[in-house]
Coordinates of C-alpha atoms in Angstrom, one line a residue:
M1 CA 107.2 17.9 52.6
S2 CA 105.9 20.2 55.3
I3 CA 104.4 17.4 57.4
N4 CA 107.5 15.2 57.2
S5 CA 109.9 18.2 57.7
E6 CA 111.7 17.2 54.4
E7 CA 114.4 19.3 52.9
P8 CA 112.8 21.7 50.4
P9 CA 113.6 21.0 46.7
Q10 CA 116.0 23.2 44.9
E11 CA 113.3 25.1 43.0
Y12 CA 112.2 26.7 46.4
I13 CA 115.6 27.7 47.5
V14 CA 116.3 31.5 47.4
K15 CA 119.8 31.5 45.9
D16 CA 120.4 35.2 45.4
C17 CA 118.5 37.7 47.4
S18 CA 118.8 41.1 45.8
F19 CA 117.3 42.8 48.8
G20 CA 119.2 41.4 51.7
S21 CA 119.2 38.0 53.4
I22 CA 116.2 36.2 54.9
V23 CA 116.7 37.9 58.3
S24 CA 113.9 39.8 60.0
S25 CA 114.1 43.2 61.6
D26 CA 111.9 44.2 64.6
P27 CA 109.6 47.1 63.7
S28 CA 110.6 50.3 65.3
P29 CA 107.8 52.4 66.8
G30 CA 105.8 54.1 64.1
S31 CA 107.5 52.3 61.2
I32 CA 104.1 50.8 60.2
P33 CA 101.7 53.6 60.9
I34 CA 98.2 52.9 62.4
I35 CA 95.5 55.1 60.9
D36 CA 91.9 55.5 62.1
I37 CA 90.0 55.7 58.8
S38 CA 86.7 56.4 60.6
I39 CA 88.0 60.0 60.8
F40 CA 87.7 60.2 57.0
S41 CA 84.1 59.1 56.8
L42 CA 81.5 61.7 55.6
S43 CA 79.4 60.9 58.7
S44 CA 82.4 61.6 60.9
S45 CA 81.9 64.3 63.6
H46 CA 85.6 64.7 64.2
D47 CA 87.1 68.2 64.6
P48 CA 88.5 69.5 61.2
K49 CA 92.0 69.8 62.8
E50 CA 91.9 66.1 63.8
V51 CA 90.9 65.2 60.2
E52 CA 93.7 67.3 58.8
N53 CA 96.2 65.6 61.1
E54 CA 95.1 62.2 60.1
L55 CA 95.2 63.1 56.4
E56 CA 98.8 64.3 56.8
K57 CA 99.6 61.0 58.6
L58 CA 98.0 59.1 55.7
R59 CA 100.1 61.1 53.1
S60 CA 103.3 60.6 55.1
A61 CA 102.6 56.8 55.4
L62 CA 101.9 56.4 51.7
S63 CA 104.8 58.6 50.5
S64 CA 107.4 57.0 52.7
G65 CA 106.5 53.3 53.0
G66 CA 103.3 52.9 51.0
C67 CA 101.8 50.8 53.8
F68 CA 99.7 51.3 57.0
Q69 CA 97.4 49.4 59.3
A70 CA 93.8 50.5 59.1
I71 CA 91.6 50.6 62.2
G72 CA 88.1 52.1 62.5
H73 CA 87.2 50.6 59.1
G74 CA 83.7 49.6 60.3
I75 CA 83.9 45.9 59.3
L76 CA 82.7 43.7 62.2
S77 CA 85.4 41.7 63.9
S78 CA 83.1 38.7 63.8
L79 CA 83.0 38.8 60.0
L80 CA 86.8 39.0 59.9
D81 CA 87.0 36.0 62.2
K82 CA 84.5 34.1 60.0
L83 CA 86.5 34.8 56.9
R84 CA 89.7 33.5 58.5
E85 CA 87.8 30.4 59.7
V86 CA 86.4 29.4 56.3
A87 CA 89.9 29.9 54.8
K88 CA 91.3 27.5 57.4
Q89 CA 88.5 25.0 56.8
F90 CA 89.0 25.1 53.1
F91 CA 92.8 24.6 53.2
A92 CA 92.3 21.7 55.8
L93 CA 90.1 19.8 53.3
P94 CA 91.6 16.6 51.7
A95 CA 93.7 17.3 48.6
E96 CA 91.1 15.7 46.2
E97 CA 88.4 18.1 47.5
K98 CA 90.6 21.2 47.0
H99 CA 91.7 20.0 43.6
K100 CA 88.1 20.3 42.4
Y101 CA 88.8 24.0 42.3
S102 CA 92.3 23.8 40.7
R103 CA 93.3 26.5 38.2
A104 CA 93.9 25.6 34.6
V105 CA 97.3 26.0 33.1
N106 CA 98.2 29.6 32.5
E107 CA 95.1 30.7 34.5
V108 CA 95.2 32.8 37.7
E109 CA 91.8 31.9 39.1
G110 CA 91.4 28.8 41.2
Y111 CA 93.4 26.7 43.6
G112 CA 97.1 26.0 43.3
Q113 CA 100.5 27.7 43.0
D114 CA 101.8 30.3 40.6
G115 CA 102.3 29.1 37.0
L116 CA 105.8 28.8 35.6
V117 CA 106.8 31.6 33.3
S118 CA 110.6 31.2 33.6
E119 CA 113.1 28.4 34.1
E120 CA 114.9 30.5 36.7
Q121 CA 111.7 31.1 38.7
I122 CA 112.0 30.4 42.4
L123 CA 108.8 28.9 43.8
D124 CA 106.9 30.2 46.8
W125 CA 106.3 28.0 49.8
S126 CA 102.5 28.5 49.7
S127 CA 99.2 27.4 48.2
R128 CA 96.6 29.9 47.1
L129 CA 93.0 30.1 46.1
S130 CA 92.4 33.1 43.8
L131 CA 88.9 34.4 43.0
K132 CA 87.5 37.3 41.0
V133 CA 84.7 38.9 43.1
F134 CA 83.8 42.0 41.0
P135 CA 82.5 42.7 38.4
E136 CA 79.9 40.2 39.4
D137 CA 79.2 39.1 35.9
Q138 CA 82.8 37.9 35.6
K139 CA 82.7 35.6 38.6
K140 CA 83.7 32.0 37.9
L141 CA 81.6 30.2 40.5
N142 CA 83.1 26.9 39.5
F143 CA 86.2 28.0 41.4
W144 CA 84.2 29.2 44.5
P145 CA 84.3 26.4 47.2
E146 CA 80.9 24.9 48.2
N147 CA 82.7 23.5 51.2
P148 CA 82.6 25.2 53.8
S149 CA 79.0 25.8 52.9
D150 CA 79.1 29.4 54.0
F151 CA 82.3 30.3 52.2
R152 CA 80.7 32.1 49.3
D153 CA 78.3 34.2 51.4
I154 CA 81.1 35.3 53.8
L155 CA 83.5 36.2 51.1
H156 CA 80.9 38.2 49.2
E157 CA 79.8 40.1 52.3
Y158 CA 83.4 40.9 53.2
V159 CA 84.3 42.3 49.8
V160 CA 81.1 44.4 49.6
K161 CA 82.0 46.0 53.0
L162 CA 85.6 46.4 51.7
K163 CA 84.4 48.3 48.7
G164 CA 82.9 50.9 51.0
V165 CA 86.2 51.2 52.9
M166 CA 88.1 51.6 49.6
D167 CA 85.8 54.5 48.5
I168 CA 86.6 56.3 51.7
L169 CA 90.3 55.7 51.3
F170 CA 90.4 56.9 47.7
K171 CA 88.7 60.2 48.7
A172 CA 91.1 60.6 51.6
M173 CA 94.2 59.9 49.4
E174 CA 93.0 62.5 46.9
K175 CA 92.3 65.0 49.6
S176 CA 95.7 64.4 51.2
L177 CA 97.3 65.6 47.9
N178 CA 94.8 68.4 47.3
L179 CA 93.4 66.7 44.2
V180 CA 90.0 66.9 42.7
E181 CA 87.7 64.1 43.9
G182 CA 87.9 61.2 41.5
S183 CA 91.4 61.9 40.3
F184 CA 92.4 58.3 41.3
S185 CA 89.1 56.5 41.5
S186 CA 88.0 57.6 38.0
Q187 CA 91.1 55.8 36.5
F188 CA 89.9 52.5 37.8
G189 CA 86.7 52.7 35.7
D190 CA 83.2 51.6 36.4
N191 CA 84.1 48.0 36.3
S192 CA 87.3 47.8 38.2
L193 CA 88.5 44.4 39.2
I194 CA 88.4 43.1 42.8
K195 CA 90.1 39.8 43.3
A196 CA 90.5 37.9 46.6
R197 CA 93.4 35.6 47.2
F198 CA 93.5 33.1 50.1
N199 CA 97.0 32.3 51.1
F200 CA 98.1 29.2 53.0
Y201 CA 101.7 28.9 54.3
P202 CA 102.6 25.6 55.8
P203 CA 105.6 25.1 58.1
C204 CA 108.9 24.8 56.4
S205 CA 112.1 23.0 57.6
R206 CA 114.4 25.7 56.2
P207 CA 112.9 29.2 56.8
D208 CA 116.4 30.5 56.4
M209 CA 116.4 29.5 52.7
V210 CA 112.8 29.5 51.6
L211 CA 110.2 32.3 51.3
G212 CA 106.4 32.0 51.6
V213 CA 106.3 34.7 48.9
K214 CA 109.4 36.1 47.4
A215 CA 110.0 39.9 47.3
H216 CA 107.6 41.8 45.0
S217 CA 105.5 44.8 44.7
D218 CA 101.8 44.4 43.9
R219 CA 100.4 44.9 40.4
S220 CA 97.2 46.3 41.8
G221 CA 96.1 49.8 42.5
T222 CA 95.5 49.1 46.1
T223 CA 95.8 45.9 48.2
V224 CA 94.0 45.2 51.5
L225 CA 95.3 42.3 53.6
L226 CA 93.6 40.5 56.5
Q227 CA 96.5 38.9 58.3
D228 CA 96.5 35.7 60.3
D229 CA 95.3 36.6 63.8
E230 CA 98.3 35.0 65.5
V231 CA 101.2 34.2 63.2
G232 CA 103.3 36.9 61.6
G233 CA 105.5 36.7 58.5
L234 CA 104.8 39.7 56.3
Q235 CA 107.6 42.2 55.9
I236 CA 108.0 45.4 53.9
F237 CA 111.3 46.8 52.6
K238 CA 111.6 50.3 54.0
D239 CA 114.7 52.5 54.7
D240 CA 116.9 49.8 53.1
K241 CA 115.9 47.1 55.6
W242 CA 113.1 44.5 56.0
I243 CA 110.6 45.4 58.7
N244 CA 108.1 43.1 60.2
V245 CA 104.4 44.0 59.9
P246 CA 103.0 43.4 63.4
V247 CA 99.8 41.3 63.8
I248 CA 96.9 43.4 64.9
P249 CA 94.0 40.9 64.8
H250 CA 91.2 43.1 63.5
A251 CA 93.2 45.7 61.6
L252 CA 93.5 45.7 57.9
V253 CA 96.9 46.1 56.3
V254 CA 96.7 48.5 53.4
N255 CA 99.5 48.7 50.9
L256 CA 99.6 50.5 47.5
G257 CA 100.3 48.7 44.3
D258 CA 102.4 49.8 41.3
Q259 CA 99.4 51.4 39.5
M260 CA 98.8 53.8 42.3
Q261 CA 102.5 54.8 42.3
I262 CA 102.1 55.5 38.6
M263 CA 98.9 57.5 39.1
S264 CA 100.5 59.6 41.9
N265 CA 103.5 60.3 39.7
G266 CA 105.8 58.6 42.2
I267 CA 104.6 60.5 45.3
F268 CA 102.9 57.5 46.8
K269 CA 105.0 54.3 47.0
S270 CA 104.3 50.7 46.1
P271 CA 106.3 48.9 48.7
L272 CA 108.4 45.8 48.1
H273 CA 107.2 43.1 50.5
R274 CA 107.7 39.4 51.1
V275 CA 106.4 36.6 53.5
L276 CA 108.7 34.6 55.7
T277 CA 108.2 30.9 56.5
N278 CA 108.6 29.3 59.9
T279 CA 109.3 25.7 61.2
D280 CA 106.2 25.0 63.3
K281 CA 103.2 27.1 62.6
L282 CA 100.9 27.3 59.5
R283 CA 99.8 30.8 58.5
I284 CA 96.8 32.0 56.5
S285 CA 95.9 35.4 55.1
V286 CA 93.4 36.9 52.7
A287 CA 94.5 39.6 50.3
T288 CA 92.1 41.7 48.2
F289 CA 93.4 43.5 45.2
N290 CA 91.6 46.4 43.5
T291 CA 92.8 46.9 40.0
P292 CA 91.7 49.2 37.1
E293 CA 89.8 47.8 34.2
P294 CA 92.4 46.0 32.0
D295 CA 91.6 48.1 28.9
K296 CA 91.5 51.4 30.7
E297 CA 94.6 53.5 30.3
I298 CA 96.1 54.8 33.5
G299 CA 98.8 57.4 34.0
P300 CA 100.0 60.2 36.3
V301 CA 97.3 62.7 37.4
E302 CA 98.0 65.9 35.5
Q303 CA 97.8 68.0 38.8
L304 CA 100.8 66.2 40.0
I305 CA 103.0 67.1 37.1
D306 CA 104.8 70.4 36.9
E307 CA 108.3 71.9 36.4
K308 CA 109.5 70.8 39.8
R309 CA 108.1 67.3 39.4
T310 CA 108.1 66.2 35.8
R311 CA 106.2 63.2 34.5
L312 CA 107.9 60.0 35.7
Y313 CA 105.8 57.3 34.0
R314 CA 104.1 56.9 30.6
N315 CA 100.5 55.9 30.3
V316 CA 99.8 52.2 30.3
K317 CA 97.0 49.7 29.7
N318 CA 96.7 46.2 31.3
F319 CA 99.6 46.8 33.6
A320 CA 98.7 44.0 35.9
A321 CA 99.4 41.3 33.4
F322 CA 102.6 43.0 32.3
N323 CA 103.7 43.3 36.0
Y324 CA 103.2 39.6 36.6
E325 CA 105.4 38.6 33.7
C326 CA 108.1 41.0 34.8
F327 CA 108.0 39.7 38.4
Q328 CA 108.4 36.1 37.5
K329 CA 111.3 37.0 35.2
G330 CA 113.1 39.0 37.9
K331 CA 112.3 42.4 36.2
V332 CA 110.8 45.5 37.9
A333 CA 107.7 46.5 36.0
L334 CA 107.8 50.1 37.2
E335 CA 111.3 50.6 35.8
E336 CA 110.0 49.3 32.4
V337 CA 107.4 52.0 32.2
K338 CA 109.5 54.9 33.4
I339 CA 110.1 57.8 31.0

């Protein structure tokens, strides 16, 4: 359909957009903050005042929009470029080669599109390859492409580096709210899940009617996105309007998921976001989701509950699966777990 510029089928048409039409807004200066996370590193030699300023900037970003662009993350640009390249090579393979890694019905791992959970479900104009990377003993290597030959090694190296980045970010988020170290990270458990999702968005003849990904918030604790190095499309919903997330080739886009909004008792936000399509350029991205162990109960940190800010959410288990079902049925999972 993409190659032949055919009219998209009805199941892809966004008929009723609850959060505004498919019209982009140019980002205003500072609307998507850029934060140098090297300042938060234990080995950092930055002045304490500079660290304090960056922590305040982090708190402001996460409590207003729940999203920022991370620079100074320490992951080599060459590794990020390699990750994008193996993603492009995989999606360029013949269909029969990609289908070797197709997901089973009602499974989330592997290659394909989202499964159908509702007759009213609007389909996304995208293909995906979803892989569990950690815990290592839960990897399903039958879904990990052997072509390109270096795909597996590059993905593993990237996620190992990313784990270090996330450790720094957790400590910084806790410190920005004056919390005891481990207040957030301990709720993820010793075997928290890290999943990578490679996204492929082909051109679409009707970008005014079709979305690459429909509006949603993430069911993770935290999400880190490596964007396409040239083609934009990601938007977040902030201040009652859609805002483009600019392309900064070697920055990482960090956005919080619903589980972090629950843990922070609503102080930090899980942003609504979506992906636009366009008529002539394909786009790829790599999203990495960090999610608590499914059987581990999460809830608001006790330090963040008092007379002025009462408990907003009940404790929950396996929120990620619950969120996915709500999303496909047009419900808001966070509203379902509110007290």
